[in-house]
């Protein structure tokens, strides 16, 4: 009930940072609402329309109040929803809260049902249960979070569920600081919303409004400053899917006691100011390295990426404080902080300038828009100064190719180097000058009627890094059979002539793969492939998002950086007609399809490239037309039978006619 409704109210992208989802391990206190909390009154069902209910319920009240304390903060949360149909009963009747037992405690104040104008207590005798879930354990991440949950008895359609609690958080990493982020417009109908922040007068706050957010009113009393935002029946914003991270939909407020990002960098620098001594054996290995500076740096990067396992223990202070490089080096495992600090120590040992850097792996583009704070980062990488320019390396990746500095860099938008005085630094987001993926499929129709089918794939850069990882996890036999079976779905009866041949030039970060198949004439006829023979440009099918361009208001997010080519060659071809070329340039997106006759060969050529992350809203209709036209050509079928029928016109025969006449006797 609690978590689902909060998601509906806020939208999935913001909820995780805002929800009251933590408590003391296996324990929840019960007490009256604290005196510092301002009462929002009884939930009013007349503020909303039942027609606007989602999944059988509707939000009547969402109230968050937070007060700074000496060593952290207290957060009061109250949430009330009206059950409008049977569809909402199951979720509405379940109380569910996640929590971190190492630094947080929870006190339940009220769990009640309003029915027929009367308030029915459901807190007394409520059976709370606790469970540790570790949902990311398969990724090597241990966070210690648990869930407290309970099933509320006797909940009916028409009831109002009203729950309030206070979360007491201790923040030893920043006891004298304060951070908060929340939206001011919701994605579902809501009766009343409030955000109330209370801090000492001597703690000025940086408040950044985003989108169309309204500001907060400010008042002072008894040495405390109150910041307040509230709205009765706040406006709903029309959420549009597939928007760039940096585009703010609706409105939101970001609050921090820090003024500048350099404040965050200084905080992190103190946290990372630990013994940088390396294990003796590793230090000796570095001292004995031969080769150029670029080769030595490459060796260090590969050592940490490939030989130090990723294991993340983010329980308590472990979420922010790195382990000493000597410990990580001896253990042979660590999380992003540990691996990045180890690589930094190795590079410094060899005389190169390097520092760890804070990033957000998914929402880095938002960093310039929020009030400065350490809570906006979820990942650590390494910044290497090389020939006057910064280069970034993600120490948690593995099996990367290339020789430094020609190693594919992470695209996290912005980074904050961990050193005093540092500011946000924009990361490289330039387009790819050459294709990362090139696939050439060749179909040779032989005199016997059989088809010799080969696939030559070349992977560069990041595409090679990804493919190298896939190859490391799968035997050649299994990979060959998987690829053959994938093609068999298109061409039943296809035989593999030989297993996939793979060549990997890791220093050049270049992987080539060759596949060889044959399709007998009997299978060609038996499975009606002569009527429905397909070519698929799968290597350029990046699932560009479909949009309704007629009334689009927000920009459209597209994959970036992309640069890929797919080619089909049909040998022994003749003249060809009936397939128009497509060439579209919409903002940063380029899509192309063309055909070309080359003697006895027909070439089908697809290409896709991006030079940025977003299509502007005014280009939405043009983009959608181009996307559809390109998408329609990613899968082409040939009807040899129809093309081979007698034609009384004297126009040149098509490719299908020539192939059928030459090899199938038509």
XYZ file of C-alpha atoms in Angstrom:
666
model
C 0.000 0.000 0.000
C 2.565 2.571 1.126
C 5.256 2.021 -1.498
C 2.935 1.603 -4.488
C 0.988 4.739 -3.685
C 4.145 6.804 -3.208
C 5.345 5.674 -6.611
C 2.080 6.784 -8.174
C 2.243 10.148 -6.462
C 5.787 11.025 -7.405
C 6.759 9.062 -10.499
C 9.342 6.280 -10.491
C 12.376 8.462 -11.242
C 12.206 10.423 -7.976
C 10.568 8.149 -5.445
C 13.587 6.154 -4.344
C 15.323 9.204 -2.958
C 12.271 10.490 -1.165
C 10.378 7.600 0.370
C 10.451 6.944 4.143
C 11.719 3.415 3.710
C 14.127 2.655 6.553
C 13.952 1.644 10.215
C 15.813 -0.001 13.090
C 16.599 -3.680 12.508
C 13.668 -5.779 13.680
C 12.198 -3.081 15.846
C 9.572 -0.335 15.490
C 8.594 1.939 18.360
C 5.014 3.153 18.878
C 4.424 6.687 20.158
C 2.183 9.744 19.657
C 2.942 12.248 16.906
C 5.809 14.580 18.035
C 4.917 18.104 19.084
C 7.116 19.703 16.405
C 4.896 18.215 13.656
C 2.156 20.425 12.166
C -1.170 18.578 11.893
C -2.687 18.327 8.388
C -6.118 17.454 9.739
C -8.515 14.758 8.624
C -8.118 13.406 5.033
C -10.795 15.015 2.853
C -12.251 12.727 0.139
C -14.040 15.724 -1.417
C -10.732 17.134 -2.673
C -10.436 14.447 -5.365
C -12.593 12.792 -7.985
C -13.022 9.030 -7.754
C -12.938 8.961 -11.539
C -9.232 9.795 -11.302
C -8.403 6.714 -9.195
C -5.488 4.551 -10.348
C -5.426 0.798 -9.663
C -8.384 1.023 -7.326
C -7.246 3.820 -5.012
C -6.574 7.540 -4.928
C -4.217 9.667 -2.805
C -5.928 12.018 -0.383
C -2.956 13.294 1.597
C 0.828 13.191 1.328
C 2.672 15.054 4.064
C 6.452 15.120 4.626
C 8.020 17.162 7.418
C 11.728 17.059 8.241
C 13.590 18.610 11.175
C 17.351 18.948 11.557
C 18.726 17.432 14.758
C 22.149 17.547 16.383
C 23.421 14.397 14.645
C 21.019 13.887 11.767
C 17.365 14.580 11.124
C 13.850 13.434 11.979
C 11.430 12.848 9.113
C 7.707 12.669 9.675
C 5.587 11.059 6.975
C 1.837 10.812 6.681
C 0.021 9.170 3.827
C -3.694 8.636 3.301
C -5.456 6.949 0.375
C -9.056 6.148 -0.463
C -9.836 2.599 -1.677
C -12.224 3.064 -4.605
C -12.603 -0.511 -5.907
C -11.741 -4.133 -5.244
C -8.660 -3.725 -7.446
C -7.057 -1.561 -4.768
C -7.760 -3.695 -1.712
C -4.718 -5.965 -1.790
C -2.144 -3.184 -2.049
C -4.000 -0.765 0.203
C -4.236 -3.283 3.043
C -0.482 -3.991 3.107
C 1.957 -1.831 5.058
C 5.504 -2.210 3.702
C 8.614 -0.198 4.592
C 12.289 -0.814 3.748
C 14.946 0.321 6.219
C 18.650 0.411 7.044
C 19.137 -0.878 10.594
C 22.676 0.515 10.894
C 21.691 4.173 11.025
C 17.932 4.553 11.256
C 15.033 3.980 13.651
C 11.319 4.175 13.038
C 8.400 5.113 15.236
C 4.848 4.327 14.144
C 2.315 6.941 15.222
C -0.910 5.979 13.546
C -2.296 3.176 11.394
C -5.995 3.842 11.021
C -9.035 3.381 8.813
C -11.671 6.070 8.314
C -15.053 4.474 7.638
C -18.427 6.233 7.718
C -16.877 9.304 9.298
C -15.332 7.300 12.167
C -11.664 6.588 12.792
C -10.856 2.909 13.463
C -7.505 2.123 15.093
C -5.482 -0.596 13.298
C -2.144 0.024 15.022
C -3.032 -1.680 18.273
C -2.226 -5.347 17.995
C -0.749 -4.987 14.507
C 1.586 -7.919 13.760
C 4.795 -6.486 12.298
C 7.161 -8.814 10.472
C 10.783 -8.183 9.466
C 12.751 -9.694 6.600
C 16.175 -9.087 5.041
C 15.886 -9.339 1.275
C 19.265 -8.330 -0.318
C 17.729 -8.014 -3.744
C 21.065 -7.236 -5.440
C 23.085 -10.055 -3.937
C 23.462 -11.665 -7.376
C 25.389 -8.525 -8.416
C 27.738 -8.792 -5.463
C 25.999 -5.974 -3.549
C 25.192 -6.328 0.161
C 23.382 -3.325 1.657
C 21.895 -4.737 4.871
C 18.446 -3.315 4.130
C 15.402 -4.985 5.582
C 11.653 -4.721 5.187
C 9.017 -4.334 7.869
C 5.542 -5.260 6.700
C 2.076 -6.056 8.001
C -1.350 -6.956 6.665
C -4.064 -4.622 7.907
C -7.226 -6.451 9.020
C -10.725 -5.674 7.790
C -10.094 -3.253 4.928
C -13.059 -2.536 2.631
C -13.840 -0.609 -0.513
C -14.640 2.962 0.522
C -12.191 2.953 3.445
C -9.523 5.634 3.875
C -6.166 4.180 4.986
C -4.274 6.735 7.094
C -0.673 5.957 8.181
C 1.941 8.158 9.849
C 5.412 7.500 11.207
C 8.696 9.254 12.014
C 12.065 8.159 10.746
C 15.001 9.087 12.993
C 18.244 9.142 10.990
C 21.781 9.452 12.331
C 24.219 10.872 9.776
C 27.777 10.510 11.093
C 29.236 11.261 7.641
C 27.643 14.729 7.528
C 26.122 15.430 10.971
C 26.165 19.197 10.422
C 24.644 19.164 6.937
C 21.156 18.796 5.500
C 19.830 17.568 2.132
C 16.374 17.011 0.656
C 14.783 16.661 -2.797
C 11.102 16.386 -3.664
C 8.609 17.094 -6.465
C 5.950 19.775 -6.302
C 3.683 18.268 -8.954
C 2.403 14.713 -9.046
C 1.574 12.196 -11.756
C -1.745 11.212 -10.150
C -4.610 13.132 -8.599
C -3.795 14.086 -4.984
C -5.970 15.878 -2.448
C -3.347 17.670 -0.351
C 0.447 17.753 -0.481
C 2.931 19.372 1.881
C 6.709 19.640 2.324
C 7.934 21.286 5.532
C 11.606 21.733 6.399
C 12.843 22.997 9.805
C 16.505 23.904 10.384
C 18.385 26.154 12.831
C 18.609 29.824 11.888
C 22.382 29.516 11.496
C 22.004 26.876 8.744
C 21.191 28.719 5.499
C 19.946 26.435 2.752
C 20.598 26.430 -0.979
C 17.273 25.819 -2.748
C 17.093 25.180 -6.471
C 13.750 25.053 -8.228
C 13.496 22.852 -11.297
C 10.882 22.791 -14.008
C 7.796 24.788 -13.064
C 8.199 24.323 -9.295
C 6.894 27.016 -6.995
C 9.158 28.400 -4.300
C 8.865 27.809 -0.552
C 7.629 30.295 2.020
C 10.105 31.093 4.790
C 9.362 31.927 8.438
C 11.404 32.029 11.650
C 10.480 31.209 15.242
C 12.420 30.329 18.405
C 15.780 30.119 16.621
C 14.487 27.817 13.868
C 13.719 28.555 10.211
C 10.762 26.901 8.501
C 10.606 26.342 4.741
C 7.121 25.395 3.574
C 5.533 24.238 0.350
C 1.960 23.024 0.318
C -0.905 22.751 -2.142
C -4.520 21.668 -2.096
C -5.245 19.484 -5.088
C -1.871 20.216 -6.714
C -1.706 20.205 -10.488
C -1.060 16.930 -12.268
C 1.599 17.101 -14.953
C 1.327 15.168 -18.188
C 4.183 12.727 -17.984
C 5.776 11.987 -21.355
C 7.839 8.833 -21.728
C 11.302 8.573 -23.278
C 12.575 11.973 -22.174
C 16.235 12.839 -21.470
C 17.332 12.674 -17.841
C 18.150 16.380 -17.869
C 14.599 17.339 -18.867
C 12.550 18.108 -15.752
C 8.896 17.152 -16.078
C 6.558 18.898 -13.694
C 8.464 20.655 -10.939
C 10.769 19.782 -8.072
C 12.877 21.373 -5.362
C 16.435 20.487 -4.431
C 17.704 21.597 -1.009
C 21.181 21.521 0.522
C 23.197 23.140 3.286
C 26.151 23.243 0.852
C 26.602 26.271 -1.400
C 29.047 24.927 -3.994
C 30.174 21.599 -5.423
C 33.627 22.402 -4.076
C 32.100 21.934 -0.598
C 31.132 18.382 -1.572
C 34.580 17.762 -3.077
C 36.224 18.906 0.164
C 33.950 16.629 2.196
C 34.815 13.664 -0.019
C 38.532 14.500 -0.004
C 38.584 14.193 3.793
C 36.785 10.854 3.540
C 39.305 9.551 0.995
C 42.342 10.855 2.877
C 43.549 7.429 3.968
C 46.744 5.390 3.740
C 47.525 4.866 0.033
C 50.218 2.231 0.611
C 50.069 -0.694 -1.812
C 50.639 -4.358 -0.984
C 54.364 -5.050 -1.227
C 54.062 -7.564 -4.042
C 51.929 -5.257 -6.174
C 54.254 -2.299 -5.628
C 57.178 -4.439 -6.795
C 55.282 -5.494 -9.911
C 54.660 -1.870 -10.792
C 58.324 -0.973 -10.235
C 59.407 -3.717 -12.648
C 57.024 -2.782 -15.469
C 58.641 -2.082 -18.848
C 57.273 -0.133 -21.774
C 55.845 3.292 -22.492
C 53.837 5.363 -20.035
C 50.642 4.475 -21.927
C 51.448 0.765 -21.702
C 52.132 0.959 -17.960
C 48.869 2.791 -17.303
C 47.043 0.211 -19.431
C 48.583 -2.617 -17.393
C 47.384 -1.015 -14.145
C 43.859 -0.495 -15.493
C 43.561 -4.094 -16.691
C 44.961 -5.436 -13.424
C 42.263 -3.730 -11.342
C 39.437 -4.311 -13.832
C 40.181 -7.982 -14.532
C 41.853 -9.318 -11.374
C 40.032 -7.516 -8.546
C 36.491 -8.848 -8.176
C 33.549 -6.526 -7.689
C 31.975 -7.085 -4.248
C 29.995 -4.238 -2.704
C 29.449 -4.039 1.042
C 27.479 -0.817 1.494
C 26.198 -1.456 5.002
C 26.452 1.639 7.174
C 29.536 3.777 6.523
C 30.669 1.273 3.900
C 28.358 3.023 1.454
C 30.683 6.054 1.404
C 34.056 5.278 2.984
C 36.580 3.343 0.832
C 38.880 0.601 2.107
C 42.640 1.171 2.043
C 44.305 0.052 -1.219
C 46.534 -2.367 0.684
C 43.453 -4.194 2.001
C 41.692 -4.247 -1.376
C 44.855 -5.447 -3.095
C 45.361 -8.288 -0.617
C 41.698 -9.348 -0.682
C 41.398 -9.216 -4.444
C 37.904 -7.744 -4.254
C 36.127 -4.487 -3.521
C 33.380 -2.148 -4.652
C 33.615 0.896 -6.937
C 35.196 3.049 -4.209
C 37.742 0.411 -3.293
C 38.721 -0.473 -6.861
C 38.949 3.173 -7.887
C 41.143 4.049 -4.908
C 43.381 1.041 -5.581
C 43.846 2.081 -9.213
C 44.494 5.668 -8.104
C 47.164 4.478 -5.664
C 48.805 2.328 -8.345
C 48.932 5.200 -10.831
C 50.313 7.616 -8.245
C 52.931 5.042 -7.261
C 54.142 5.093 -10.872
C 54.194 8.890 -10.936
C 50.957 9.660 -12.784
C 48.327 12.176 -11.691
C 45.054 10.465 -10.752
C 42.134 11.017 -8.378
C 38.839 9.203 -7.757
C 35.749 11.000 -9.045
C 32.085 10.898 -7.990
C 29.432 10.260 -10.662
C 25.855 9.085 -11.009
C 25.617 6.077 -13.290
C 22.092 6.818 -14.566
C 21.171 10.413 -13.757
C 24.463 12.256 -14.101
C 22.907 14.788 -16.474
C 20.853 16.116 -13.526
C 23.862 17.150 -11.444
C 24.096 20.777 -12.673
C 20.402 21.216 -11.834
C 20.416 20.085 -8.190
C 21.633 21.757 -5.007
C 25.167 20.463 -4.253
C 25.258 17.393 -2.029
C 26.942 13.979 -1.729
C 23.556 12.227 -1.886
C 23.399 12.834 -5.641
C 26.152 10.317 -6.479
C 25.990 6.533 -6.670
C 29.313 5.535 -8.246
C 33.056 6.254 -8.181
C 35.460 6.157 -11.136
C 39.042 7.346 -11.747
C 40.156 10.598 -13.368
C 43.602 10.462 -14.976
C 45.343 13.648 -16.081
C 47.127 12.929 -19.363
C 48.822 15.484 -21.594
C 46.775 18.293 -20.106
C 43.396 16.592 -20.512
C 41.236 14.479 -18.173
C 40.538 10.860 -19.047
C 38.067 8.738 -17.104
C 38.270 5.028 -16.360
C 35.599 2.887 -14.705
C 37.526 0.421 -12.574
C 34.448 -1.802 -12.144
C 34.291 -2.638 -15.860
C 36.253 -5.648 -17.015
C 37.972 -6.902 -20.160
C 38.211 -3.484 -21.754
C 40.403 -3.237 -24.834
C 42.579 -0.491 -26.205
C 45.804 1.077 -24.981
C 45.473 4.168 -22.808
C 44.307 6.806 -23.583
C 42.399 4.981 -26.362
C 40.194 3.094 -23.898
C 36.455 3.632 -24.125
C 35.479 6.098 -21.393
C 32.243 5.941 -19.380
C 29.483 8.350 -20.432
C 28.122 9.561 -17.085
C 27.675 13.202 -18.230
C 29.269 14.933 -15.216
C 31.910 14.026 -12.635
C 33.177 15.586 -9.414
C 36.902 14.909 -8.856
C 37.644 14.104 -5.237
C 40.104 16.825 -4.356
C 39.797 20.187 -2.550
C 38.479 23.014 -4.706
C 37.122 20.753 -7.469
C 33.955 21.607 -9.359
C 31.658 19.556 -11.565
C 33.415 18.543 -14.739
C 31.577 17.689 -17.950
C 32.613 14.335 -19.357
C 33.202 13.514 -22.999
C 29.944 13.056 -24.893
C 31.282 13.390 -28.431
C 29.866 11.204 -31.228
C 31.681 8.167 -32.569
C 33.681 8.936 -35.698
C 33.719 5.325 -36.911
C 31.206 2.472 -36.609
C 31.469 0.443 -33.415
C 29.639 -2.438 -35.042
C 29.775 -3.571 -38.672
C 27.952 -6.705 -39.825
C 28.064 -8.049 -43.383
C 25.779 -10.952 -44.356
C 26.524 -12.610 -47.691
C 24.028 -14.889 -49.476
C 25.517 -16.796 -52.406
C 22.943 -18.696 -54.504
C 24.832 -21.603 -56.043
C 24.121 -23.506 -59.260
C 22.677 -26.389 -57.236
C 20.084 -24.100 -55.716
C 21.735 -24.294 -52.301
C 22.553 -21.068 -50.469
C 25.961 -20.446 -48.913
C 25.425 -17.966 -46.092
C 28.267 -16.200 -44.245
C 28.276 -13.493 -41.586
C 31.296 -11.277 -40.923
C 31.026 -9.062 -37.813
C 33.546 -6.470 -36.689
C 33.319 -4.817 -33.253
C 35.253 -1.731 -32.156
C 35.415 0.323 -28.978
C 32.623 -0.204 -26.448
C 30.947 -2.790 -28.708
C 34.173 -4.820 -28.599
C 34.295 -4.486 -24.789
C 30.760 -5.864 -24.524
C 31.392 -8.683 -26.990
C 34.630 -9.615 -25.214
C 32.640 -10.059 -22.028
C 30.066 -12.235 -23.792
C 32.793 -14.407 -25.284
C 34.446 -14.846 -21.884
C 31.206 -16.216 -20.411
C 30.272 -18.669 -23.183
C 32.089 -21.569 -24.816
C 32.657 -21.417 -28.555
C 30.454 -24.462 -29.026
C 27.543 -22.950 -27.108
C 27.895 -19.573 -28.786
C 28.057 -21.180 -32.239
C 24.958 -23.250 -31.579
C 23.091 -20.253 -30.133
C 23.865 -18.147 -33.187
C 22.880 -20.986 -35.523
C 19.593 -21.507 -33.676
C 18.861 -17.783 -33.870
C 19.245 -17.841 -37.640
C 17.254 -21.086 -37.888
C 14.191 -19.212 -36.654
C 14.437 -17.232 -39.867
C 15.704 -20.045 -42.103
C 14.487 -23.476 -40.914
C 16.868 -26.258 -41.915
C 19.961 -24.034 -41.822
C 23.178 -25.992 -41.166
C 26.357 -24.711 -39.542
C 29.354 -25.340 -41.807
C 31.855 -24.617 -39.031
C 31.915 -23.041 -35.594
C 32.294 -19.302 -35.147
C 35.823 -18.070 -35.697
C 36.844 -15.251 -33.348
C 39.883 -12.992 -33.528
C 40.499 -10.523 -30.713
C 43.134 -7.790 -30.974
C 42.723 -6.400 -27.467
C 45.247 -3.587 -27.812
C 43.418 -2.313 -30.895
C 40.114 -3.197 -29.224
C 39.008 -4.962 -32.374
C 37.038 -8.222 -32.449
C 36.145 -10.023 -35.667
C 33.703 -12.918 -35.847
C 32.970 -15.117 -38.845
C 29.975 -17.427 -39.167
C 29.427 -19.918 -41.977
C 26.146 -21.682 -42.820
C 24.441 -23.487 -45.667
C 20.790 -23.823 -46.646
C 19.849 -26.696 -48.941
C 17.515 -26.092 -51.880
C 15.124 -28.706 -50.465
C 14.758 -26.692 -47.228
C 14.384 -23.498 -49.233
C 11.367 -24.943 -51.037
C 9.955 -27.098 -48.221
C 9.688 -24.227 -45.749
C 8.202 -21.793 -48.280
C 11.257 -19.574 -48.069
C 10.905 -18.942 -51.789
C 7.744 -16.990 -50.921
C 9.051 -15.339 -47.755
C 12.834 -15.017 -47.684
C 13.892 -12.502 -45.037
C 16.828 -10.191 -44.504
C 17.100 -8.533 -41.083
C 19.368 -5.595 -40.236
C 19.487 -6.596 -36.574
C 22.798 -4.882 -35.815
C 21.296 -1.410 -36.380
C 17.995 -2.141 -34.630
C 18.438 -0.021 -31.508
C 14.734 0.245 -30.667
C 14.383 3.966 -31.208
C 11.441 5.097 -29.036
C 8.113 5.611 -30.761
C 6.357 8.898 -29.963
C 3.162 10.687 -30.786
C 4.676 13.689 -32.458
C 1.465 15.684 -32.863
C 1.401 17.247 -29.406
C 4.807 16.345 -28.011
C 6.061 18.887 -25.469
C 9.215 17.251 -24.124
C 12.372 16.302 -26.028
C 12.869 12.661 -26.984
C 15.754 10.659 -25.534
C 17.651 8.542 -28.049
C 20.538 6.114 -27.500
C 23.934 7.814 -27.649
C 26.637 7.406 -28.787
C 25.671 5.148 -31.706
C 27.452 4.380 -34.932
C 26.620 1.041 -36.549
C 26.403 -0.438 -40.053
C 24.669 -3.517 -41.420
C 25.072 -4.783 -44.970
C 23.480 -7.611 -46.925
C 25.154 -8.874 -50.099
C 23.214 -11.091 -52.510
C 25.640 -12.653 -54.957
C 24.744 -13.309 -58.601
C 22.178 -10.525 -58.538
C 20.916 -8.535 -61.492
C 19.070 -5.268 -61.852
C 16.871 -4.319 -58.943
C 13.857 -2.078 -58.560
C 11.031 -1.359 -56.150
C 12.957 -0.386 -52.989
C 13.426 3.300 -52.270
C 16.467 4.630 -50.435
C 15.942 6.339 -47.069
C 18.231 9.033 -45.751
C 17.077 11.128 -42.790
C 18.830 13.665 -40.574
C 16.690 14.708 -37.611
C 18.696 16.756 -35.142
C 21.441 14.485 -33.781
C 20.026 11.315 -35.410
C 21.013 9.954 -38.825
C 19.415 6.863 -40.382
C 20.195 5.616 -43.872
C 19.194 2.773 -46.152
C 20.360 2.333 -49.726
C 20.703 -0.315 -52.399
C 23.473 -0.668 -54.929
C 24.082 -2.911 -57.940
C 27.660 -4.117 -58.339
C 27.920 -6.448 -61.306
C 26.449 -9.731 -60.151
C 25.955 -8.481 -56.613
C 23.150 -6.627 -54.906
C 24.082 -4.591 -51.814
C 21.600 -3.563 -49.118
C 23.162 -1.083 -46.723
C 21.788 0.238 -43.401
C 23.480 2.777 -41.107
C 22.559 4.592 -37.895
C 24.464 7.301 -36.020
C 23.753 9.738 -33.205
C 25.569 12.952 -32.339
C 23.591 13.763 -29.193
C 21.074 12.410 -26.710
C 17.839 14.206 -27.563
C 15.454 15.086 -30.386
C 13.739 18.406 -29.749
C 9.955 18.410 -29.347
C 9.421 20.523 -32.472
C 11.124 17.793 -34.515
C 8.965 15.002 -33.069
C 6.793 14.488 -36.154
C 9.764 14.443 -38.514
C 11.569 12.075 -36.184
C 8.613 9.690 -35.975
C 8.238 9.574 -39.766
C 11.938 8.835 -40.172
C 11.884 6.239 -37.407
C 8.959 4.394 -38.988
C 10.464 4.488 -42.467
C 13.766 3.125 -41.185
C 12.087 0.564 -38.934
C 10.005 -0.738 -41.849
C 13.226 -1.480 -43.750
C 15.016 -3.308 -40.930
C 13.209 -6.525 -41.878
C 12.777 -7.151 -45.614
C 11.122 -10.204 -47.163
C 11.518 -11.385 -50.754
C 8.869 -13.320 -52.660
C 10.865 -15.185 -55.303
C 7.770 -16.961 -56.551
C 5.895 -13.744 -57.334
C 8.931 -12.103 -58.834
C 9.525 -15.111 -61.047
C 6.072 -15.176 -62.642
C 5.730 -14.337 -66.334
C 5.630 -10.644 -66.971
C 4.323 -9.379 -70.301
C 6.122 -6.059 -69.921
C 9.565 -5.575 -71.372
C 11.090 -4.020 -68.274
C 14.351 -5.430 -66.933
C 13.945 -8.530 -64.767
C 14.201 -8.094 -61.020
C 16.818 -9.711 -58.847
C 14.309 -12.308 -57.718
C 13.473 -13.232 -61.319
C 17.101 -13.597 -62.283
C 17.881 -15.774 -59.269
C 14.867 -17.985 -59.789
C 15.461 -18.364 -63.528
C 19.139 -19.073 -63.077
C 19.008 -21.466 -60.165
C 15.490 -22.839 -59.828
C 14.537 -23.356 -63.455
C 11.728 -20.814 -63.663
